[in-house]
Amino acid sequence: MGSKPDDDYDYLFKVVLIGDSGVGKSNLLSRFTRNEFCLESKSTIGVEFATRSLPIDGKTIKAQIWDTAGQERYRAITSAYYRGAVGALLVYDITKTVTFENVERWLKELRDHADANIVIMLVGNKSDLRHLRAVSTEEAAAFCEKEGLSFIETSALESTNVELSFKQILEEIYGIVSKNRMASEEGPSASVPKGNTIAITPGGGDDSSSASKSKSKCCS
Amino acid sequence: MHSGATRNMPRVVASGRLVAGSAAVAASPSPALGGVPSSDAMEEAQGAHAGLTSDASLGGESSHVSPSESRRAFGGGAGSAEPSDSTGLGSDQLTQAGGVDGATGEGAARNQMTDFEKSRLAKFEKLLNTDVVDMNALKALSWNGVPHSLRPTCWRLMTGYAPAKAVRRDAALERKRQDYRDYVSELWQISDEDRTEEERKTFHQVLIDAPRTAPECPLFRDEETVQLALRRMLYIRAARNPASGYVQGLNDVATPFMLIFYGEQVAAAQEARGVPHQRDWYAGSLEQAQATLASLSEEALLTAEADAYWSLCALLDGVQDHYTAAQPGIQRLVYRVRELCFRVDAPCCHHIEDNGLEFLQFAFRWANCLLLREVPPICAFRLFDTFLAEGSHGLPSFLSYCCAALLLNFSKQVLEMEFQDMVMFLQNLPTQDWKENEMSMLLSQAYLFQAMFSGAS
């Protein structure tokens, strides 16, 4: 394939960024992948893509991140991208209660369209706006405990916990994948062709690779 | 429409250009390219664009696709493009008839114009200064770009917002502007309780999106006037068209209209004070933009907003189902783009899909924002000249030809990329420094596709 060095990786994980419009999904992504933040970045239309590699446990993990548009009208388009995703960062804005209240609807979206074993992390963004906080850390943490989600608060603006949030979810995915791999040496992660994502269920690789390899699915 | 073009289709096929796709179209110049056509001949050829000069052939049509331009627009990408007049064709004359960059006042601008630009402007003026504007002629002429100073007038006419009949025009416009003022008080200036849940959602969404509209353009950083106007326009349109409502990206679509119609008011106010008008008045600092806006009367501001509103509505009329639930129009359009591209450049398309990339993953935004996310304002104006000349009902099909042309413009680069680089490249095309010239080339290519394929698929 003639890969450049930074194209080398041991694992490729597809992760989606979801959540209400304006909570800062695109800025979390640009902070993580390019260390950039833009106060007035344009709204995401449909789905946008970025990538970054991280070392975890001596392995190179490449995160392929799909940043989705938050507006409800786009759900039909964006939910198609959940397929094959092994992780989801579900983002809300700590200064906007409604974006936290909508988290349940987003979880339902994931249940309806994503792999049942997808790793979900709830991300309370804009933690720099302390004086405007409307959702307490405790409330969100309690919710996550109940739902079995990981939880973190971030500030894409101040670059707080952004790296950590991605790192944690990738570690969690890696943990599951490597456990699966030990359980089944013939599992899908034993040999992953480039361009394909890994499924987190043993033997579930077919679905995810067909998602990224499928042809002529413009109207699916 | 385009009966003339369709009739010419067999010629294209017969010449074998169809088979080899866009590169061949560009690389095998027709006999017309041999000579340097006169301005009038050029005009004739350009008339063919709108399919209204029935005897203009595609050979004539190709005459403004000079070999040097073709190479850089279709083969080498636009990044390294330098305007070249080596053919003597005066590509800039052809495509920038719309304006003199950074014009210093209308009179001075006129003095700086080339003969070609002057004659083109005269043609527009002649058409417009009639009792009943010949709309077919206006659209045919506008397809190739409208002189910047005449854009407000021509756009209002082409959207159908202003009547072709001169005697009716002022009264009709005044009535529509009053209608808009009424919408503002009836639909916008009401309390939240009086809005439906859907309307509250829209209200909230445009509140989020207005500040992140055209962030590169200082004028749109103005909250008090410009962002408020944008929110009102988008909200009112959604409230009056609940099926499509507001979809993110429509804020982008509104921006060229706002720049043009605010620009018209700015130019008028400056002219009244004897201050030279800058064509790119919106591109300075926020403070400059605000000072300029502050010099306008309330009425002038509202007139510009109403004009932008009605023009936006008219343009979107033809693409209603692009923005309804599940956006079927866009899905259909992207499907058509894929089909077209496969017919023109199968190797490129196979390469894209073999890498696991779907057309929807990059062409969705192109279609959703009518390509406005991909090009700077100066190109947006040029793009809208043609969109409006096509008419709102021709828009979905013409847009699909534009999207195909855009992708295949970069097929050489795409062929060298794998999945990841390809997605990122196609989502951030090197088109942000495009000028009108590149935009015109793309539109010409789209026109060729239209001539080849319309009615065939």
XYZ file of C-alpha atoms in Angstrom:
677
model
C 0.000 0.000 0.000
C 3.007 2.262 0.189
C 1.936 3.715 3.478
C 3.636 6.688 4.955
C 4.906 6.116 8.492
C 2.043 8.051 10.074
C -0.322 5.810 8.218
C 0.870 2.782 10.113
C -1.347 1.549 12.860
C -2.197 -1.587 14.750
C -5.848 -0.875 15.232
C -8.313 1.369 13.492
C -11.317 2.391 15.549
C -14.276 4.222 14.128
C -15.754 6.693 16.582
C -18.754 8.980 16.118
C -19.343 12.356 17.715
C -23.000 13.007 18.397
C -25.118 15.424 20.403
C -27.256 18.507 20.032
C -26.415 21.357 17.717
C -23.962 23.895 19.070
C -22.558 21.855 21.958
C -19.056 21.948 20.495
C -18.613 18.598 18.768
C -16.589 20.011 15.878
C -14.355 21.989 18.188
C -13.660 18.938 20.341
C -12.635 17.171 17.163
C -10.475 19.993 15.831
C -8.864 20.397 19.266
C -8.071 16.695 19.369
C -6.899 16.230 15.791
C -5.333 19.605 14.957
C -5.123 21.389 18.315
C -7.324 24.117 16.898
C -10.314 25.911 18.314
C -12.568 28.322 16.492
C -15.186 30.263 18.378
C -17.247 30.830 15.266
C -16.747 27.668 13.314
C -19.383 26.859 10.713
C -22.092 24.357 11.496
C -21.381 20.816 10.388
C -23.416 19.758 7.393
C -24.148 16.055 7.300
C -20.990 14.374 8.502
C -17.351 15.420 8.587
C -14.303 13.322 9.034
C -10.982 13.569 10.812
C -8.416 11.208 12.190
C -5.584 10.928 14.686
C -3.369 8.172 15.971
C -2.513 7.571 19.624
C -0.216 5.073 21.301
C -2.034 2.812 23.729
C -0.392 -0.096 25.481
C 2.514 0.002 23.056
C 0.172 -0.225 20.086
C -0.707 2.485 17.608
C -4.407 3.147 17.682
C -5.811 5.129 14.871
C -9.095 6.875 15.581
C -11.248 7.557 12.588
C -13.721 10.108 13.833
C -16.999 11.044 12.193
C -18.353 14.330 13.392
C -22.092 14.550 12.800
C -24.471 17.460 12.407
C -26.594 18.020 15.479
C -29.804 19.174 13.863
C -32.618 16.686 13.949
C -33.298 17.037 10.228
C -29.988 15.358 9.537
C -30.621 12.250 11.608
C -31.569 10.158 8.587
C -28.200 10.940 7.024
C -26.071 10.862 10.122
C -27.448 7.684 11.640
C -26.084 5.810 8.631
C -22.655 6.572 10.023
C -23.264 4.817 13.307
C -22.888 1.500 11.554
C -19.497 0.042 12.208
C -18.664 2.573 14.913
C -17.066 1.047 17.982
C -17.246 4.198 20.066
C -19.464 7.219 20.473
C -18.746 10.476 22.230
C -22.134 11.854 23.180
C -21.634 15.537 23.803
C -23.784 18.034 25.674
C -23.213 21.616 26.755
C -22.936 22.064 30.528
C -24.511 25.520 30.222
C -27.606 24.280 28.347
C -29.881 21.975 30.285
C -31.831 20.972 27.217
C -28.737 19.525 25.570
C -28.322 17.278 28.619
C -31.998 16.357 28.650
C -31.703 15.295 25.038
C -28.969 12.794 25.904
C -31.605 10.106 26.372
C -32.856 10.670 22.852
C -29.341 10.341 21.519
C -28.893 7.104 23.445
C -32.017 5.823 21.772
C -30.583 6.822 18.405
C -27.519 4.747 19.170
C -29.603 1.800 20.366
C -31.610 1.938 17.148
C -28.780 2.367 14.688
C -25.439 1.421 16.218
C -23.740 -1.811 17.225
C -25.192 -3.062 20.497
C -21.729 -3.171 22.048
C -20.687 0.332 21.096
C -18.688 2.072 23.823
C -20.366 5.314 24.818
C -18.826 8.187 26.698
C -20.860 11.155 27.829
C -18.963 14.423 27.408
C -20.041 17.612 29.168
C -18.360 20.304 27.088
C -17.756 24.026 27.700
C -16.535 23.495 31.269
C -14.728 26.832 30.931
C -18.074 28.617 31.241
C -18.181 28.019 34.982
C -20.435 30.956 35.756
C -23.035 29.705 33.278
C -23.102 26.091 34.386
C -26.612 24.648 34.291
C -25.881 20.912 34.571
C -23.990 19.821 37.661
C -21.165 17.327 37.449
C -22.873 15.193 40.065
C -26.115 14.953 38.165
C -24.380 13.928 34.974
C -22.129 11.470 36.765
C -25.123 9.865 38.494
C -26.903 9.557 35.174
C -23.881 7.869 33.623
C -23.574 5.453 36.500
C -27.190 4.477 36.033
C -26.806 4.076 32.273
C -23.405 2.425 32.412
C -21.606 5.143 30.474
C -18.217 6.700 30.986
C -18.280 10.383 31.778
C -15.975 13.343 31.459
C -16.229 17.121 31.378
C -14.168 18.988 28.814
C -13.392 22.408 27.496
C -12.426 22.477 23.848
C -11.689 26.186 24.280
C -9.254 25.750 27.159
C -8.126 22.377 25.900
C -9.118 20.705 29.159
C -9.624 16.934 29.146
C -10.093 16.807 25.386
C -7.130 14.549 24.776
C -8.087 12.549 27.831
C -11.652 11.981 26.694
C -10.576 10.530 23.362
C -7.770 8.586 24.976
C -10.108 7.048 27.532
C -12.694 5.910 25.057
C -10.012 4.480 22.785
C -8.464 2.665 25.735
C -11.814 1.273 26.683
C -12.412 0.049 23.140
C -8.911 -1.350 22.986
C -9.501 -3.173 26.263
C -12.567 -4.877 24.850
C -10.944 -5.679 21.549
C -7.819 -7.172 23.069
C -9.927 -9.225 25.488
C -11.976 -10.499 22.571
C -8.823 -11.265 20.727
C -7.461 -13.369 23.547
C -10.772 -15.136 23.737
C -10.627 -15.908 20.070
C -7.299 -15.770 18.273
C -9.164 -16.012 15.018
C -11.217 -12.955 15.866
C -11.547 -10.115 13.456
C -8.861 -8.045 15.124
C -6.161 -10.611 14.420
C -5.687 -9.253 10.955
C -7.334 -6.087 10.000
C -6.939 -4.828 6.483
C -6.394 -1.132 6.232
C -9.417 0.999 5.617
C -11.576 -1.288 7.671
C -12.797 -0.650 11.131
C -12.861 -3.194 13.837
C -15.988 -4.498 15.420
C -15.969 -4.950 19.150
C -17.906 -8.168 19.131
C -16.055 -11.373 18.291
C -16.890 -12.387 14.777
C -18.665 -9.144 14.233
C -16.081 -7.811 11.847
C -18.147 -8.544 8.809
C -20.653 -5.914 9.571
C -18.190 -3.142 10.099
C -16.037 -3.934 7.129
C -19.050 -4.114 4.914
C -20.045 -0.724 6.233
C -16.851 0.856 5.070
C -16.539 -1.224 1.938
C -20.075 -1.168 0.728
C -20.716 0.031 -2.766
C -23.486 1.954 -4.421
C -25.277 2.634 -1.227
C -25.963 6.257 -1.980
C -29.572 5.943 -1.113
C -29.336 3.505 1.723
C -35.160 24.220 -21.575
C -31.933 23.646 -23.469
C -33.496 22.279 -26.556
C -30.626 23.747 -28.513
C -28.135 21.975 -26.336
C -29.936 18.688 -26.518
C -30.048 18.879 -30.251
C -26.308 19.200 -30.237
C -25.786 16.124 -28.183
C -25.209 13.752 -31.086
C -22.358 15.965 -32.239
C -20.643 15.544 -28.950
C -21.127 11.824 -29.001
C -20.059 11.576 -32.608
C -16.830 13.367 -31.898
C -15.990 10.739 -29.328
C -15.513 13.268 -26.615
C -18.239 11.794 -24.524
C -16.441 8.527 -24.108
C -13.295 10.008 -22.773
C -14.974 12.416 -20.476
C -14.109 15.846 -19.308
C -10.427 15.706 -20.020
C -11.127 14.937 -23.618
C -13.652 17.683 -23.892
C -10.983 20.047 -22.776
C -8.113 18.523 -24.657
C -9.650 18.220 -28.062
C -10.527 21.760 -28.879
C -13.043 22.293 -31.583
C -12.120 24.195 -34.722
C -13.568 27.269 -33.147
C -10.618 27.321 -30.806
C -8.231 27.890 -33.637
C -9.045 31.498 -34.056
C -9.617 34.284 -31.677
C -13.289 35.055 -31.816
C -14.452 38.594 -31.662
C -16.412 39.815 -28.720
C -19.596 39.386 -30.631
C -18.774 35.870 -31.616
C -18.015 35.158 -28.000
C -21.327 36.526 -26.982
C -23.041 34.299 -29.471
C -21.232 31.315 -28.099
C -22.162 32.288 -24.612
C -25.757 32.640 -25.595
C -25.627 28.975 -26.409
C -25.089 28.357 -22.739
C -28.670 28.998 -21.995
C -29.749 27.027 -24.983
C -31.507 30.018 -26.363
C -29.390 30.728 -29.372
C -30.606 27.746 -31.211
C -28.035 27.737 -33.966
C -25.026 28.081 -31.735
C -23.232 24.782 -31.744
C -21.264 23.135 -29.027
C -18.298 23.908 -31.166
C -19.063 27.518 -30.605
C -19.768 26.750 -27.019
C -16.313 25.323 -26.573
C -14.813 28.448 -27.947
C -14.516 30.024 -24.587
C -12.871 26.965 -23.131
C -9.401 27.859 -24.183
C -6.860 25.045 -24.163
C -4.759 26.629 -21.468
C -7.706 27.243 -19.248
C -8.979 23.772 -19.819
C -5.774 22.170 -18.746
C -5.576 23.995 -15.551
C -9.192 23.796 -14.656
C -9.743 20.184 -15.533
C -6.367 18.597 -15.204
C -3.993 20.336 -12.914
C -6.469 21.676 -10.443
C -7.005 25.288 -9.719
C -4.460 25.719 -6.995
C -1.671 26.832 -9.278
C -3.937 28.628 -11.650
C -2.742 31.931 -12.904
C -4.981 33.829 -15.218
C -3.522 33.449 -18.637
C -4.205 35.612 -21.580
C -1.697 33.904 -23.757
C -4.410 32.647 -26.064
C -5.467 36.167 -26.678
C -8.867 34.979 -25.704
C -8.947 37.194 -22.682
C -10.381 34.684 -20.324
C -10.732 37.310 -17.668
C -12.704 39.465 -19.997
C -14.984 36.581 -20.579
C -15.611 35.586 -17.084
C -15.179 38.725 -15.123
C -17.508 40.780 -17.154
C -19.292 40.947 -13.861
C -16.922 43.384 -12.407
C -13.721 45.156 -11.842
C -12.243 43.985 -8.596
C -12.148 46.644 -5.976
C -13.883 49.105 -8.230
C -13.565 52.686 -7.199
C -16.940 54.089 -7.910
C -19.196 53.229 -10.776
C -17.878 55.925 -13.073
C -14.253 55.082 -12.436
C -15.037 51.393 -12.721
C -16.560 52.022 -16.093
C -13.391 53.749 -17.193
C -11.324 50.742 -16.155
C -13.481 48.324 -18.105
C -12.275 46.559 -21.169
C -14.174 47.044 -24.374
C -15.645 43.629 -23.908
C -16.941 44.452 -20.461
C -18.351 47.728 -21.678
C -20.174 46.100 -24.534
C -21.483 43.422 -22.234
C -22.689 45.958 -19.719
C -24.343 47.878 -22.540
C -26.181 44.753 -23.620
C -27.518 44.242 -20.129
C -28.533 47.859 -19.840
C -30.266 47.755 -23.167
C -32.215 44.700 -22.110
C -33.140 46.163 -18.752
C -34.174 49.558 -20.071
C -37.198 48.250 -21.886
C -40.885 48.389 -21.041
C -41.019 44.646 -20.682
C -37.759 42.878 -20.027
C -37.251 39.913 -22.329
C -36.695 37.344 -19.610
C -35.364 34.647 -21.919
C -32.790 37.037 -23.272
C -31.905 38.221 -19.793
C -31.419 34.675 -18.550
C -29.358 33.765 -21.593
C -27.113 36.741 -21.031
C -26.957 36.287 -17.260
C -26.020 32.635 -17.494
C -22.447 33.724 -18.172
C -22.293 36.165 -15.324
C -23.993 39.428 -14.522
C -22.030 42.693 -14.216
C -21.748 43.200 -10.486
C -23.501 46.552 -10.386
C -26.522 45.038 -12.141
C -26.800 41.944 -9.997
C -29.480 43.330 -7.662
C -31.726 44.246 -10.590
C -31.076 41.105 -12.608
C -31.451 38.770 -9.643
C -34.751 40.339 -8.652
C -36.008 39.851 -12.185
C -34.747 36.318 -12.628
C -36.254 35.114 -9.373
C -39.571 36.494 -10.526
C -39.640 38.756 -7.505
C -39.619 41.837 -9.707
C -42.087 41.817 -12.623
C -40.702 41.972 -16.150
C -43.078 44.828 -16.902
C -41.404 48.078 -15.932
C -44.566 49.999 -15.100
C -45.627 47.400 -12.564
C -42.240 46.934 -10.985
C -42.011 49.584 -8.270
C -45.475 48.950 -6.921
C -45.002 45.177 -6.936
C -41.703 45.424 -5.101
C -43.160 47.826 -2.580
C -46.007 45.418 -1.926
C -43.680 42.450 -1.440
C -41.449 44.456 0.864
C -44.491 45.441 2.868
C -45.521 41.779 3.009
C -42.156 40.986 4.485
C -42.512 43.739 7.076
C -45.855 42.211 7.992
C -44.283 38.782 8.396
C -41.723 40.306 10.713
C -44.427 41.664 12.994
C -46.784 38.689 12.678
C -44.337 35.821 12.796
C -41.135 37.120 14.331
C -42.092 39.765 16.836
C -44.345 37.506 18.882
C -43.851 35.890 22.233
C -42.501 32.382 22.541
C -45.844 31.024 23.757
C -47.382 31.959 20.441
C -44.974 29.767 18.524
C -45.552 26.101 17.777
C -43.018 23.643 19.140
C -41.539 23.277 15.683
C -41.224 27.050 15.414
C -39.520 27.240 18.781
C -37.012 24.670 17.588
C -36.375 26.693 14.456
C -36.062 29.873 16.474
C -33.477 28.187 18.643
C -31.604 26.670 15.716
C -31.251 29.910 13.761
C -30.099 31.565 16.976
C -27.282 29.030 17.122
C -26.431 29.202 13.433
C -26.541 32.944 12.733
C -23.296 33.702 14.592
C -21.484 30.914 12.754
C -22.500 31.983 9.287
C -19.733 32.984 6.885
C -17.229 33.496 9.745
C -14.593 34.567 7.238
C -16.709 37.548 6.204
C -16.548 40.415 8.752
C -19.955 41.774 7.769
C -21.605 38.666 9.161
C -19.998 39.255 12.540
C -22.386 42.145 13.006
C -25.046 40.921 15.403
C -27.373 43.865 15.609
C -28.240 44.196 11.952
C -26.879 41.405 9.821
C -27.232 38.404 12.114
C -30.635 39.587 13.249
C -31.765 39.928 9.633
C -30.435 36.490 8.840
C -32.263 34.942 11.786
C -35.491 36.663 10.833
C -35.286 35.643 7.191
C -34.530 32.032 7.955
C -37.114 31.842 10.692
C -39.850 33.461 8.631
C -39.144 31.253 5.658
C -39.340 28.184 7.873
C -42.533 29.373 9.521
C -44.109 29.891 6.121
C -42.773 26.615 4.702
C -43.178 24.218 7.606
C -42.576 21.086 5.530
C -39.018 21.994 4.759
C -38.502 24.340 7.663
C -35.003 25.468 8.458
C -32.136 23.146 7.717
C -28.570 23.982 8.656
C -26.780 25.224 5.581
C -29.673 27.395 4.430
C -27.932 30.150 6.339
C -25.060 29.768 3.878
C -27.477 29.919 0.963
C -28.834 33.239 2.222
C -25.434 34.932 2.317
C -24.952 35.857 -1.372
C -28.396 37.435 -1.450
C -27.642 39.445 1.655
C -24.300 40.648 0.331
C -25.823 41.689 -2.978
C -28.901 43.451 -1.629
C -27.156 45.155 1.276
C -24.501 46.090 -1.246
C -27.101 47.747 -3.434
C -28.274 49.932 -0.564
C -24.710 50.724 0.416
C -23.837 51.714 -3.137
C -26.898 53.940 -3.379
C -26.160 55.672 -0.069
C -22.528 56.186 -0.997
C -23.404 57.508 -4.391
C -25.784 60.001 -2.801
C -22.925 61.243 -0.650
C -20.424 61.206 -3.475
C -18.347 58.533 -1.794
C -16.757 55.951 -4.097
C -18.313 52.505 -3.706
C -16.095 49.498 -3.169
C -17.388 46.320 -4.655
C -15.947 44.336 -1.755
C -17.250 46.729 0.883
C -18.202 43.775 3.097
C -14.685 42.394 3.278
C -13.045 45.006 5.507
C -13.008 44.916 9.283
C -16.130 44.466 11.380
C -15.861 48.107 12.461
C -15.812 49.237 8.840
C -18.759 47.041 7.977
C -20.707 48.376 10.940
C -19.890 51.971 10.059
C -21.123 51.327 6.540
C -24.341 49.763 7.803
C -24.859 52.626 10.224
C -24.940 55.010 7.293
C -28.042 53.273 5.931
C -31.588 54.205 6.882
C -33.859 51.747 8.646
C -35.893 51.549 5.502
C -32.904 50.779 3.319
C -31.861 48.003 5.673
C -35.300 46.464 5.673
C -35.554 46.738 1.905
C -32.310 44.833 1.507
C -33.498 42.206 3.964
C -36.847 41.806 2.204
C -35.175 41.521 -1.190
C -32.794 38.900 0.135
C -35.687 37.054 1.741
C -37.823 36.870 -1.386
C -34.895 35.903 -3.570
C -33.924 33.151 -1.170
C -37.494 31.843 -1.164
C -37.649 31.878 -4.943
C -34.387 29.997 -5.324
C -35.416 27.387 -2.772
C -38.785 26.842 -4.410
C -37.195 24.465 -6.865
C -35.465 22.400 -4.197
C -38.157 22.121 -1.533
C -37.697 18.397 -1.031
C -33.990 18.857 -0.434
C -34.912 20.062 3.015
C -37.966 18.028 4.004
C -37.752 15.060 6.363
C -34.945 12.661 5.391
C -34.027 15.100 2.601
C -35.133 12.889 -0.322
C -34.200 15.526 -2.896
C -30.593 15.496 -1.806
C -30.426 11.721 -1.722
C -31.769 11.682 -5.262
C -29.388 14.379 -6.372
C -26.348 12.627 -4.945
C -27.468 9.415 -6.605
C -27.611 11.290 -9.906
C -24.173 12.795 -9.327
C -22.773 9.332 -8.772
C -24.407 8.024 -11.915
C -23.128 10.937 -13.967
C -19.609 10.619 -12.665
C -19.540 6.914 -13.437
C -20.531 7.643 -17.011
C -17.901 10.299 -17.458
C -15.010 8.955 -15.414
C -15.562 5.394 -14.272
C -11.965 4.795 -13.132
C -12.148 7.707 -10.716
C -15.507 6.579 -9.359
C -14.380 2.994 -8.952
C -11.320 4.238 -7.130
C -13.512 6.242 -4.758
C -15.876 3.424 -3.980
C -13.234 0.712 -3.880
C -11.666 2.740 -1.107
C -14.910 2.564 0.818
C -15.949 6.151 0.265
C -19.557 6.824 -0.608
C -20.655 9.759 -2.713
C -23.057 10.852 -0.011
C -20.109 11.314 2.326
C -18.761 14.239 0.357
C -21.481 15.336 -2.058
C -24.111 15.758 0.623
C -22.753 19.079 1.791
C -22.217 20.258 -1.782
C -25.872 19.679 -2.536
C -27.226 20.815 0.801
C -25.465 24.169 0.640
C -25.707 24.590 -3.145
C -21.899 24.473 -3.265
C -21.637 27.638 -1.192
C -19.521 25.975 1.472
C -16.964 25.134 -1.165
C -16.330 28.542 -2.735
C -15.647 32.138 -1.601
C -18.281 34.903 -1.966
C -16.927 36.222 -5.246
C -17.569 32.796 -6.757
C -20.892 32.499 -4.981
C -22.167 35.530 -6.855
C -21.072 34.063 -10.150
C -22.621 30.722 -9.228
C -25.928 32.351 -8.380
C -25.979 34.273 -11.670
C -26.166 30.916 -13.390
C -28.444 29.212 -10.863
C -30.952 32.024 -11.191
C -30.660 31.950 -14.972
C -31.373 28.232 -14.888
C -34.496 28.968 -12.888
C -35.465 27.349 -9.618
C -36.949 24.313 -11.320
C -33.864 23.677 -13.359
C -31.740 23.972 -10.246
C -31.756 20.374 -8.939
C -30.635 18.946 -12.243
C -28.130 21.695 -12.972
C -26.731 21.397 -9.460
C -26.084 17.721 -10.056
C -24.041 18.593 -13.147
C -22.114 21.147 -11.099
C -21.363 18.601 -8.384
C -20.174 16.104 -10.970
C -18.006 18.755 -12.580
C -16.566 19.684 -9.204
C -15.599 16.144 -8.345
C -14.161 15.321 -11.752
C -12.252 18.585 -11.772
C -10.117 16.927 -9.110
C -10.180 13.376 -10.407
C -6.438 13.340 -11.001
C -5.720 14.186 -7.373
C -8.410 11.852 -6.086
C -6.978 8.941 -8.039
C -3.736 9.256 -6.093
C -5.384 9.157 -2.686
C -6.573 6.495 -0.332
C -9.674 6.620 1.819
C -8.592 8.962 4.561
C -6.818 11.542 2.422
C -9.639 11.370 -0.052
C -12.383 12.137 2.465
C -10.448 15.012 3.918
C -9.542 16.365 0.502
C -13.104 16.227 -0.760
C -14.403 17.831 2.407
C -11.861 20.638 2.169
C -11.365 21.212 -1.522
C -8.680 23.692 -2.557
C -11.386 25.943 -3.952
C -11.402 28.645 -1.324
C -9.097 30.868 -3.362
C -11.039 30.389 -6.544
C -11.906 33.461 -8.553
C -14.784 34.016 -10.919
C -12.703 32.507 -13.660
C -12.482 29.088 -12.040
C -16.148 29.277 -11.162
C -17.039 30.011 -14.761
C -14.959 27.077 -15.917
C -16.795 24.779 -13.569
C -20.134 26.079 -14.772
C -19.081 25.567 -18.378
C -18.159 22.005 -17.604
C -21.513 21.507 -15.900
C -23.144 22.933 -18.990
C -21.341 20.422 -21.185
C -22.519 17.577 -18.963
C -26.010 18.946 -19.151
C -25.826 19.093 -22.927
C -24.564 15.525 -23.048
C -26.802 13.931 -20.494
C -29.977 15.889 -19.998
C -32.866 13.765 -21.106
C -30.554 10.813 -21.259
C -30.782 9.901 -17.628
